[in-house]
Amino acid sequence: MADTVGQVIKCRAAVAWEAGKPLVIEEVEVAPPQAMEVRVKILFTSLCHTDVYFWEAKGQTPVFPRILGHEAAGIVESVGEGVTDLEPGDHVLPVFTGECKECDHCRSEESNMCRLLRINVDRGVMIGDGQSRFSINGKPIYHFVGTSTFSEYTVIHVGCLAKINPLAPLDKVCVLSCGISTGLGATLNVAKPKKGSSVAVFGLGAVGLAAAEGARIAGASRIIGVDLNPSRFEEAKKFGVTEFVNPKDYDKPVQEVLAEMTDGGVDRSVECTGNINAMISAFECVHDGWGVAVLVGVPHKDDVFKTHPMNLLNERTLKGTFFGNYKPRTDLPSVVEKYMNEELELEKFITHEVSFSEINKAFELMLRGEGLRCLIRMDA
Ligand SMILES: NC(=O)c1ccc[n+]([C@@H]2O[C@H](COP(=O)([O-])OP(=O)(O)OC[C@H]3O[C@@H](n4cnc5c(N)ncnc54)[C@H](O)[C@@H]3O)[C@@H](O)[C@H]2O)c1
Ligand SMILES: [Zn+2]
Ligand SMILES: [Zn+2]
């Protein structure tokens, strides 16, 4: 057993002191895990666009100083009272939305919106006692979505940790902890395209390309990628996207362009941009009678979705999802197995790698729209 058990651990963390200012690597104190909590040594983390929104805090509630990060892989260091299904040494993926296994949502086959542990972007403390486990000179530093993986050690509720195959390479399966599972599940679990159908994917970042991968696995015959950034199209060819549309190339709404390309609309669409206009287009581009649109992107807190009700009356369905409707503890281990069985490739999503001390470079890449996922190695 590690000699840190029950002790405060001093380690490096990347602290967001203020909105939009570069993160600062600081020495933080990480308190031991309390009841139903687990302290995890993070080995790899990667940057998802959701981290960037809450760091910029332009369309979100500012909560600072904060340790961001939610896409990661690590090893259990110690467990708090009452934790029975994880022990030191277990390999885990943290997930921003949890699974208590007891509430009505966890017992429902349809939902992953756990009543106790569903995503809460404004809370910066642990749910057990309303305190933070991070501090610098006694001053608390806030958590982010219950994970705060931009730290060498973090404390996470046991319900937000998926125990995975110890043979799975953590530097690869790290990206299954948010983006790739989210996109894949949005298509396979929520949009559910039929074989031979057409699927539009709005936003060709890692989440959108994972959604495209889901469409390919489901046997879609046309996968239409929509993005404003033309450099995305070259990359997207590796992900089974068959056609590309840049809304900037047309002087009419992109939903009309897609309707013309597909004789009335696509069978399914998956929105992975976070832009409210793209969300509306993604809904309005699906075929009447059977089309289903799935929203995945995280909107600004004041955004309002506006469409004519006739679009719904005409038998279109609008849905949304967190984490691709996967239940983190029950379902994520089997998504990891899909990678282990070579049914799912993860390497192509990891386009960059930086050391933890260079974490701000990962933010710069995402802001410039370069690459997909940037892996951050905590040991360097
Ligand atoms: N619902 C969930 O559980 C969940 C989980 C993870 C990420 N997300 C969200 O999914 C979205 C995608 O995340 P990512 O990490 O892949 O981001 P990303 O920045 O890598 O990719 C987003 C892509 O969308 C494109 N885009 C932006 N506005 C557009 C518009 N109006 N029309 C067409 N394309 C547009 C960008 O050019 C970019 O290529 C983000 O909003 C993120 O917060 C949601
Ligand atoms: Zn994410
Ligand atoms: Zn629950």
CSV table of C-alpha atoms and ligand atoms in Angstrom, one decimal:
chain,number,residue,atom,x,y,z
A,1,MET,CA,0.0,0.0,0.0
A,2,ALA,CA,1.3,3.5,-0.8
A,3,ASP,CA,2.7,5.4,2.1
A,4,THR,CA,0.6,8.4,1.1
A,5,VAL,CA,-2.6,6.7,2.3
A,6,GLY,CA,-4.5,8.9,4.7
A,7,GLN,CA,-1.9,11.7,4.1
A,8,VAL,CA,-2.2,15.0,2.3
A,9,ILE,CA,-0.3,14.7,-1.0
A,10,LYS,CA,1.6,17.6,-2.4
A,11,CYS,CA,1.8,17.5,-6.2
A,12,ARG,CA,1.7,19.6,-9.4
A,13,ALA,CA,-1.6,20.8,-10.7
A,14,ALA,CA,-2.5,23.2,-13.6
A,15,VAL,CA,-4.6,26.0,-11.9
A,16,ALA,CA,-6.9,28.2,-13.9
A,17,TRP,CA,-6.7,31.4,-11.7
A,18,GLU,CA,-8.8,33.6,-14.0
A,19,ALA,CA,-11.0,33.2,-17.1
A,20,GLY,CA,-9.0,33.0,-20.3
A,21,LYS,CA,-5.5,33.4,-18.6
A,22,PRO,CA,-2.9,30.7,-19.2
A,23,LEU,CA,-3.0,27.9,-16.6
A,24,VAL,CA,-0.2,28.0,-14.0
A,25,ILE,CA,1.5,24.8,-12.8
A,26,GLU,CA,1.4,25.1,-9.0
A,27,GLU,CA,2.2,22.8,-6.0
A,28,VAL,CA,-1.2,21.9,-4.6
A,29,GLU,CA,-2.2,20.0,-1.5
A,30,VAL,CA,-4.7,17.1,-2.2
A,31,ALA,CA,-6.6,15.9,0.8
A,32,PRO,CA,-7.2,12.2,1.4
A,33,PRO,CA,-10.5,10.8,0.0
A,34,GLN,CA,-13.5,11.0,2.3
A,35,ALA,CA,-16.5,8.6,2.4
A,36,MET,CA,-17.3,7.2,-1.1
A,37,GLU,CA,-14.4,9.0,-2.6
A,38,VAL,CA,-11.2,7.8,-4.3
A,39,ARG,CA,-7.9,9.5,-4.8
A,40,VAL,CA,-6.5,8.8,-8.2
A,41,LYS,CA,-3.0,9.3,-9.7
A,42,ILE,CA,-3.6,10.7,-13.1
A,43,LEU,CA,-1.1,9.4,-15.7
A,44,PHE,CA,-2.6,10.9,-18.9
A,45,THR,CA,-5.2,13.5,-19.6
A,46,SER,CA,-6.4,15.2,-22.8
A,47,LEU,CA,-8.2,18.4,-23.6
A,48,CYS,CA,-11.9,18.4,-24.6
A,49,HIS,CA,-13.6,21.6,-25.8
A,50,THR,CA,-15.8,21.6,-22.7
A,51,ASP,CA,-12.7,22.4,-20.6
A,52,VAL,CA,-12.0,25.4,-22.9
A,53,TYR,CA,-15.5,26.8,-22.6
A,54,PHE,CA,-15.3,26.8,-18.8
A,55,TRP,CA,-11.8,28.2,-18.9
A,56,GLU,CA,-12.9,31.0,-21.2
A,57,ALA,CA,-16.1,31.4,-19.2
A,58,LYS,CA,-17.6,33.6,-21.9
A,59,GLY,CA,-20.9,31.7,-22.1
A,60,GLN,CA,-20.6,29.9,-18.8
A,61,THR,CA,-20.6,30.7,-15.1
A,62,PRO,CA,-17.1,31.7,-14.0
A,63,VAL,CA,-15.8,29.5,-11.1
A,64,PHE,CA,-12.2,30.3,-10.2
A,65,PRO,CA,-9.6,29.4,-9.1
A,66,ARG,CA,-10.3,26.0,-10.5
A,67,ILE,CA,-8.6,22.8,-11.7
A,68,LEU,CA,-10.1,21.8,-15.0
A,69,GLY,CA,-9.8,18.6,-16.9
A,70,HIS,CA,-12.2,15.6,-17.3
A,71,GLU,CA,-10.8,13.4,-20.1
A,72,ALA,CA,-8.1,11.2,-18.4
A,73,ALA,CA,-6.8,7.8,-17.3
A,74,GLY,CA,-5.2,6.9,-14.0
A,75,ILE,CA,-4.6,4.5,-11.2
A,76,VAL,CA,-6.3,4.4,-7.8
A,77,GLU,CA,-3.9,5.6,-5.0
A,78,SER,CA,-6.3,5.2,-2.0
A,79,VAL,CA,-10.0,4.9,-1.3
A,80,GLY,CA,-12.3,6.5,1.3
A,81,GLU,CA,-14.7,4.8,3.7
A,82,GLY,CA,-17.5,2.8,2.1
A,83,VAL,CA,-15.7,2.3,-1.2
A,84,THR,CA,-15.9,-1.5,-1.9
A,85,ASP,CA,-15.6,-1.9,-5.6
A,86,LEU,CA,-12.2,-0.1,-6.2
A,87,GLU,CA,-8.9,-0.7,-4.5
A,88,PRO,CA,-5.4,0.8,-4.8
A,89,GLY,CA,-3.8,-0.1,-8.1
A,90,ASP,CA,-7.0,-0.4,-10.1
A,91,HIS,CA,-6.9,1.3,-13.5
A,92,VAL,CA,-9.7,3.8,-13.9
A,93,LEU,CA,-11.3,6.3,-16.3
A,94,PRO,CA,-12.9,9.3,-14.6
A,95,VAL,CA,-16.2,10.4,-16.1
A,96,PHE,CA,-17.8,13.9,-15.7
A,97,THR,CA,-21.2,12.3,-15.1
A,98,GLY,CA,-21.5,9.5,-12.6
A,99,GLU,CA,-23.5,6.4,-11.8
A,100,CYS,CA,-24.6,5.7,-8.2
A,101,LYS,CA,-26.2,2.4,-9.3
A,102,GLU,CA,-29.1,3.0,-6.9
A,103,CYS,CA,-31.3,5.9,-8.1
A,104,ASP,CA,-34.2,5.7,-10.5
A,105,HIS,CA,-32.1,6.9,-13.4
A,106,CYS,CA,-29.3,4.3,-12.7
A,107,ARG,CA,-32.0,1.6,-12.5
A,108,SER,CA,-33.6,2.8,-15.7
A,109,GLU,CA,-32.3,1.2,-18.9
A,110,GLU,CA,-32.9,4.4,-20.8
A,111,SER,CA,-31.1,7.0,-18.7
A,112,ASN,CA,-27.5,7.8,-17.6
A,113,MET,CA,-28.6,11.0,-15.8
A,114,CYS,CA,-27.9,9.7,-12.3
A,115,ARG,CA,-29.8,11.8,-9.8
A,116,LEU,CA,-26.9,12.0,-7.4
A,117,LEU,CA,-23.9,12.3,-9.8
A,118,ARG,CA,-25.2,13.8,-13.1
A,119,ILE,CA,-23.0,16.5,-14.6
A,120,ASN,CA,-23.0,19.8,-12.7
A,121,VAL,CA,-20.8,22.4,-14.3
A,122,ASP,CA,-21.2,25.1,-11.7
A,123,ARG,CA,-20.3,23.0,-8.6
A,124,GLY,CA,-16.7,23.3,-7.5
A,125,VAL,CA,-16.8,21.1,-4.4
A,126,MET,CA,-17.3,17.5,-3.5
A,127,ILE,CA,-20.9,16.4,-3.0
A,128,GLY,CA,-20.3,14.6,0.3
A,129,ASP,CA,-19.3,17.6,2.5
A,130,GLY,CA,-19.5,20.6,0.1
A,131,GLN,CA,-15.7,21.1,0.5
A,132,SER,CA,-12.8,21.1,-2.0
A,133,ARG,CA,-10.0,18.5,-1.7
A,134,PHE,CA,-7.5,20.9,-3.3
A,135,SER,CA,-5.8,23.8,-1.6
A,136,ILE,CA,-2.8,26.1,-1.9
A,137,ASN,CA,-1.6,27.5,1.5
A,138,GLY,CA,-4.9,26.6,3.0
A,139,LYS,CA,-7.0,28.4,0.3
A,140,PRO,CA,-9.4,26.1,-1.6
A,141,ILE,CA,-9.1,25.6,-5.3
A,142,TYR,CA,-12.3,24.5,-6.9
A,143,HIS,CA,-13.0,21.2,-8.7
A,144,PHE,CA,-14.5,20.9,-12.2
A,145,VAL,CA,-17.3,18.4,-13.1
A,146,GLY,CA,-16.2,16.1,-10.3
A,147,THR,CA,-13.0,15.1,-12.0
A,148,SER,CA,-10.3,17.9,-12.1
A,149,THR,CA,-7.8,15.8,-14.0
A,150,PHE,CA,-5.2,18.5,-14.7
A,151,SER,CA,-3.5,17.5,-11.4
A,152,GLU,CA,-1.1,14.6,-10.7
A,153,TYR,CA,-3.6,13.5,-8.0
A,154,THR,CA,-7.3,14.2,-7.8
A,155,VAL,CA,-10.2,13.1,-5.6
A,156,ILE,CA,-13.3,11.7,-7.4
A,157,HIS,CA,-16.6,10.2,-6.2
A,158,VAL,CA,-16.4,6.4,-6.7
A,159,GLY,CA,-19.5,6.7,-8.9
A,160,CYS,CA,-17.6,8.8,-11.4
A,161,LEU,CA,-14.9,6.2,-12.0
A,162,ALA,CA,-15.0,3.3,-14.4
A,163,LYS,CA,-12.8,0.4,-13.5
A,164,ILE,CA,-11.2,-0.9,-16.7
A,165,ASN,CA,-9.1,-3.8,-18.0
A,166,PRO,CA,-5.6,-3.3,-16.5
A,167,LEU,CA,-4.0,-4.4,-19.8
A,168,ALA,CA,-5.6,-1.4,-21.7
A,169,PRO,CA,-2.9,1.2,-22.5
A,170,LEU,CA,-3.9,4.3,-20.5
A,171,ASP,CA,-2.3,6.7,-23.0
A,172,LYS,CA,-4.8,5.5,-25.6
A,173,VAL,CA,-8.0,4.7,-23.7
A,174,CYS,CA,-7.7,8.1,-22.0
A,175,VAL,CA,-9.8,9.6,-24.8
A,176,LEU,CA,-12.6,7.2,-24.1
A,177,SER,CA,-13.2,9.0,-20.8
A,178,CYS,CA,-15.1,11.7,-22.6
A,179,GLY,CA,-15.0,12.7,-26.2
A,180,ILE,CA,-14.8,9.5,-28.2
A,181,SER,CA,-17.3,7.6,-26.1
A,182,THR,CA,-19.6,10.6,-26.3
A,183,GLY,CA,-19.6,10.8,-30.1
A,184,LEU,CA,-19.7,7.1,-30.6
A,185,GLY,CA,-22.6,6.7,-28.1
A,186,ALA,CA,-24.5,9.7,-29.6
A,187,THR,CA,-24.7,7.8,-32.8
A,188,LEU,CA,-25.0,4.2,-31.7
A,189,ASN,CA,-27.1,4.6,-28.6
A,190,VAL,CA,-29.2,7.7,-29.4
A,191,ALA,CA,-29.4,8.4,-33.2
A,192,LYS,CA,-29.4,4.7,-34.0
A,193,PRO,CA,-29.1,5.0,-37.8
A,194,LYS,CA,-30.2,2.1,-39.9
A,195,LYS,CA,-28.0,0.3,-42.3
A,196,GLY,CA,-27.8,2.1,-45.6
A,197,SER,CA,-29.1,5.4,-44.2
A,198,SER,CA,-27.7,8.9,-44.4
A,199,VAL,CA,-26.1,10.7,-41.4
A,200,ALA,CA,-25.0,14.3,-41.1
A,201,VAL,CA,-22.4,15.2,-38.5
A,202,PHE,CA,-22.0,18.8,-37.5
A,203,GLY,CA,-18.6,19.6,-36.2
A,204,LEU,CA,-15.6,17.5,-37.1
A,205,GLY,CA,-13.6,17.6,-34.0
A,206,ALA,CA,-12.9,14.5,-32.0
A,207,VAL,CA,-16.5,14.2,-30.7
A,208,GLY,CA,-18.0,14.6,-34.2
A,209,LEU,CA,-15.5,12.2,-35.8
A,210,ALA,CA,-16.3,9.6,-33.2
A,211,ALA,CA,-20.0,10.2,-34.1
A,212,ALA,CA,-19.0,9.6,-37.7
A,213,GLU,CA,-17.2,6.4,-36.7
A,214,GLY,CA,-20.4,5.3,-35.0
A,215,ALA,CA,-22.3,5.9,-38.2
A,216,ARG,CA,-19.8,3.8,-40.2
A,217,ILE,CA,-20.0,1.0,-37.6
A,218,ALA,CA,-23.9,1.2,-37.9
A,219,GLY,CA,-23.6,0.7,-41.7
A,220,ALA,CA,-24.7,4.2,-42.8
A,221,SER,CA,-24.0,4.6,-46.5
A,222,ARG,CA,-23.7,8.4,-46.6
A,223,ILE,CA,-21.9,10.3,-43.8
A,224,ILE,CA,-21.9,14.0,-44.5
A,225,GLY,CA,-19.5,16.1,-42.5
A,226,VAL,CA,-20.4,19.8,-41.8
A,227,ASP,CA,-17.8,22.2,-40.5
A,228,LEU,CA,-16.8,25.8,-40.9
A,229,ASN,CA,-13.1,24.9,-40.8
A,230,PRO,CA,-12.0,23.5,-44.2
A,231,SER,CA,-8.8,22.0,-42.7
A,232,ARG,CA,-11.1,19.5,-40.9
A,233,PHE,CA,-12.1,17.8,-44.1
A,234,GLU,CA,-8.8,16.2,-44.9
A,235,GLU,CA,-8.5,14.7,-41.4
A,236,ALA,CA,-12.1,13.5,-41.5
A,237,LYS,CA,-11.5,11.3,-44.6
A,238,LYS,CA,-9.8,8.8,-42.2
A,239,PHE,CA,-13.1,8.5,-40.3
A,240,GLY,CA,-15.4,7.3,-43.0
A,241,VAL,CA,-17.0,10.7,-43.8
A,242,THR,CA,-18.1,10.5,-47.4
A,243,GLU,CA,-19.1,14.1,-48.2
A,244,PHE,CA,-18.2,17.5,-46.9
A,245,VAL,CA,-20.2,20.7,-46.6
A,246,ASN,CA,-18.8,24.0,-45.5
A,247,PRO,CA,-21.8,26.3,-44.7
A,248,LYS,CA,-19.6,29.3,-45.7
A,249,ASP,CA,-19.6,28.1,-49.3
A,250,TYR,CA,-23.3,28.6,-49.7
A,251,ASP,CA,-25.6,31.6,-49.6
A,252,LYS,CA,-28.5,29.6,-48.1
A,253,PRO,CA,-29.0,27.9,-44.8
A,254,VAL,CA,-27.0,24.6,-44.6
A,255,GLN,CA,-30.2,22.7,-43.8
A,256,GLU,CA,-31.5,23.6,-47.3
A,257,VAL,CA,-28.2,22.4,-48.8
A,258,LEU,CA,-28.4,19.1,-47.0
A,259,ALA,CA,-32.1,18.7,-47.9
A,260,GLU,CA,-31.2,19.1,-51.6
A,261,MET,CA,-28.3,16.7,-51.4
A,262,THR,CA,-30.5,14.0,-49.8
A,263,ASP,CA,-33.9,14.3,-51.5
A,264,GLY,CA,-35.6,15.9,-48.5
A,265,GLY,CA,-33.2,15.6,-45.6
A,266,VAL,CA,-30.8,13.2,-43.9
A,267,ASP,CA,-32.1,10.2,-41.9
A,268,ARG,CA,-30.1,11.2,-38.8
A,269,SER,CA,-28.0,14.1,-37.7
A,270,VAL,CA,-25.6,14.5,-34.8
A,271,GLU,CA,-24.5,18.0,-33.7
A,272,CYS,CA,-21.1,18.2,-32.1
A,273,THR,CA,-20.2,21.9,-32.3
A,274,GLY,CA,-21.7,23.7,-29.3
A,275,ASN,CA,-23.0,26.5,-31.6
A,276,ILE,CA,-26.7,27.2,-31.2
A,277,ASN,CA,-27.2,27.9,-34.9
A,278,ALA,CA,-25.6,24.6,-35.8
A,279,MET,CA,-27.9,22.9,-33.3
A,280,ILE,CA,-31.0,24.4,-35.1
A,281,SER,CA,-29.6,23.5,-38.5
A,282,ALA,CA,-28.9,19.9,-37.3
A,283,PHE,CA,-32.5,19.6,-36.4
A,284,GLU,CA,-34.0,21.2,-39.4
A,285,CYS,CA,-31.9,19.2,-41.9
A,286,VAL,CA,-33.4,15.8,-40.9
A,287,HIS,CA,-36.1,14.2,-43.1
A,288,ASP,CA,-39.7,14.7,-42.2
A,289,GLY,CA,-41.5,11.5,-41.2
A,290,TRP,CA,-38.6,9.7,-39.6
A,291,GLY,CA,-35.5,12.0,-39.1
A,292,VAL,CA,-33.8,12.1,-35.8
A,293,ALA,CA,-31.4,14.8,-34.6
A,294,VAL,CA,-29.1,14.4,-31.6
A,295,LEU,CA,-27.5,17.4,-29.9
A,296,VAL,CA,-24.2,16.8,-28.2
A,297,GLY,CA,-22.4,20.2,-28.1
A,298,VAL,CA,-22.5,22.2,-24.9
A,299,PRO,CA,-24.4,25.4,-25.5
A,300,HIS,CA,-23.8,28.9,-23.9
A,301,LYS,CA,-25.8,29.2,-20.7
A,302,ASP,CA,-28.2,31.8,-22.3
A,303,ASP,CA,-28.8,30.1,-25.6
A,304,VAL,CA,-32.3,29.4,-26.7
A,305,PHE,CA,-33.2,26.8,-29.3
A,306,LYS,CA,-35.8,28.2,-31.7
A,307,THR,CA,-37.6,26.3,-34.5
A,308,HIS,CA,-41.1,26.4,-36.0
A,309,PRO,CA,-43.2,23.8,-34.2
A,310,MET,CA,-44.3,22.5,-37.6
A,311,ASN,CA,-40.8,21.0,-37.9
A,312,LEU,CA,-41.7,18.7,-35.0
A,313,LEU,CA,-45.3,18.1,-36.2
A,314,ASN,CA,-43.9,16.9,-39.4
A,315,GLU,CA,-42.6,13.9,-37.5
A,316,ARG,CA,-39.0,14.9,-36.8
A,317,THR,CA,-37.4,13.9,-33.5
A,318,LEU,CA,-35.0,16.1,-31.5
A,319,LYS,CA,-32.9,14.5,-28.8
A,320,GLY,CA,-29.8,15.3,-26.8
A,321,THR,CA,-27.3,13.3,-24.8
A,322,PHE,CA,-24.5,13.5,-22.3
A,323,PHE,CA,-21.7,11.0,-22.6
A,324,GLY,CA,-23.5,9.2,-25.5
A,325,ASN,CA,-26.0,7.8,-23.1
A,326,TYR,CA,-23.4,5.3,-21.7
A,327,LYS,CA,-23.6,4.5,-18.0
A,328,PRO,CA,-20.0,5.2,-17.0
A,329,ARG,CA,-19.4,2.3,-14.6
A,330,THR,CA,-21.6,-0.3,-16.3
A,331,ASP,CA,-20.9,0.5,-20.0
A,332,LEU,CA,-17.5,2.1,-20.3
A,333,PRO,CA,-15.4,-1.0,-19.6
A,334,SER,CA,-17.0,-2.7,-22.6
A,335,VAL,CA,-16.1,0.3,-24.8
A,336,VAL,CA,-12.5,-0.1,-23.7
A,337,GLU,CA,-12.8,-3.8,-24.8
A,338,LYS,CA,-13.9,-2.6,-28.2
A,339,TYR,CA,-10.5,-0.9,-28.5
A,340,MET,CA,-8.7,-4.0,-27.1
A,341,ASN,CA,-10.5,-6.2,-29.7
A,342,GLU,CA,-9.6,-3.8,-32.5
A,343,GLU,CA,-13.2,-2.9,-33.3
A,344,LEU,CA,-12.4,0.7,-32.5
A,345,GLU,CA,-9.3,2.6,-33.4
A,346,LEU,CA,-8.2,5.4,-31.0
A,347,GLU,CA,-4.7,6.3,-32.3
A,348,LYS,CA,-6.1,8.4,-35.1
A,349,PHE,CA,-7.9,10.7,-32.7
A,350,ILE,CA,-4.6,11.5,-30.8
A,351,THR,CA,-2.9,14.0,-33.1
A,352,HIS,CA,-0.7,15.8,-30.6
A,353,GLU,CA,1.1,15.1,-27.4
A,354,VAL,CA,2.6,17.5,-24.8
A,355,SER,CA,4.1,17.3,-21.4
A,356,PHE,CA,2.1,18.5,-18.4
A,357,SER,CA,4.3,21.5,-18.1
A,358,GLU,CA,3.3,22.6,-21.6
A,359,ILE,CA,-0.5,22.1,-21.0
A,360,ASN,CA,-1.2,25.6,-22.4
A,361,LYS,CA,0.0,24.5,-25.8
A,362,ALA,CA,-3.0,22.0,-25.8
A,363,PHE,CA,-5.3,25.0,-25.3
A,364,GLU,CA,-3.7,27.0,-28.1
A,365,LEU,CA,-4.1,24.0,-30.5
A,366,MET,CA,-7.8,23.7,-29.7
A,367,LEU,CA,-8.4,27.4,-30.0
A,368,ARG,CA,-6.7,27.4,-33.5
A,369,GLY,CA,-8.8,24.3,-34.5
A,370,GLU,CA,-5.7,22.3,-35.1
A,371,GLY,CA,-5.7,18.5,-34.6
A,372,LEU,CA,-8.2,16.4,-32.7
A,373,ARG,CA,-7.0,15.3,-29.2
A,374,CYS,CA,-3.8,16.5,-27.6
A,375,LEU,CA,-2.5,13.9,-25.0
A,376,ILE,CA,-1.0,15.5,-21.9
A,377,ARG,CA,1.6,13.3,-20.2
A,378,MET,CA,1.6,13.9,-16.5
A,379,ASP,CA,5.0,12.4,-15.8
A,380,ALA,CA,6.8,15.0,-18.0
B,1,LIG,N1,-22.8,16.1,-24.5
B,1,LIG,C1,-21.7,15.7,-24.0
B,1,LIG,O1,-21.6,14.7,-23.2
B,1,LIG,C2,-20.4,16.2,-24.5
B,1,LIG,C3,-19.2,15.6,-24.2
B,1,LIG,C4,-18.0,16.1,-24.7
B,1,LIG,C5,-18.0,17.2,-25.5
B,1,LIG,N2,-19.2,17.8,-25.7
B,1,LIG,C6,-19.2,19.0,-26.6
B,1,LIG,O2,-19.1,18.6,-27.9
B,1,LIG,C7,-18.6,19.6,-28.7
B,1,LIG,C8,-17.4,19.2,-29.6
B,1,LIG,O3,-16.3,18.9,-28.7
B,1,LIG,P1,-14.8,18.7,-29.4
B,1,LIG,O4,-13.9,18.5,-28.2
B,1,LIG,O5,-14.9,17.7,-30.5
B,1,LIG,O6,-14.6,20.2,-30.0
B,1,LIG,P2,-13.7,20.7,-31.2
B,1,LIG,O7,-13.5,22.1,-31.0
B,1,LIG,O8,-12.5,19.8,-31.4
B,1,LIG,O9,-14.7,20.5,-32.5
B,1,LIG,C9,-15.7,21.3,-32.7
B,1,LIG,C10,-15.8,21.5,-34.3
B,1,LIG,O10,-17.1,22.2,-34.5
B,1,LIG,C11,-16.8,23.1,-35.6
B,1,LIG,N3,-17.8,24.2,-35.6
B,1,LIG,C12,-18.0,25.2,-34.7
B,1,LIG,N4,-19.0,25.9,-35.0
B,1,LIG,C13,-19.6,25.4,-36.1
B,1,LIG,C14,-20.8,25.7,-36.9
B,1,LIG,N5,-21.6,26.7,-36.6
B,1,LIG,N6,-21.1,24.9,-37.9
B,1,LIG,C15,-20.3,23.8,-38.2
B,1,LIG,N7,-19.2,23.5,-37.5
B,1,LIG,C16,-18.8,24.2,-36.5
B,1,LIG,C17,-15.4,23.6,-35.3
B,1,LIG,O11,-14.8,24.1,-36.5
B,1,LIG,C18,-14.7,22.3,-34.9
B,1,LIG,O12,-14.1,21.6,-35.9
B,1,LIG,C19,-18.3,20.8,-27.8
B,1,LIG,O13,-19.4,21.6,-27.7
B,1,LIG,C20,-18.1,20.0,-26.4
B,1,LIG,O14,-18.3,20.9,-25.3
B,1,LIG,C21,-20.3,17.4,-25.2
B,2,ZN,ZN,-15.4,16.4,-22.6
B,3,ZN,ZN,-27.8,7.2,-9.8
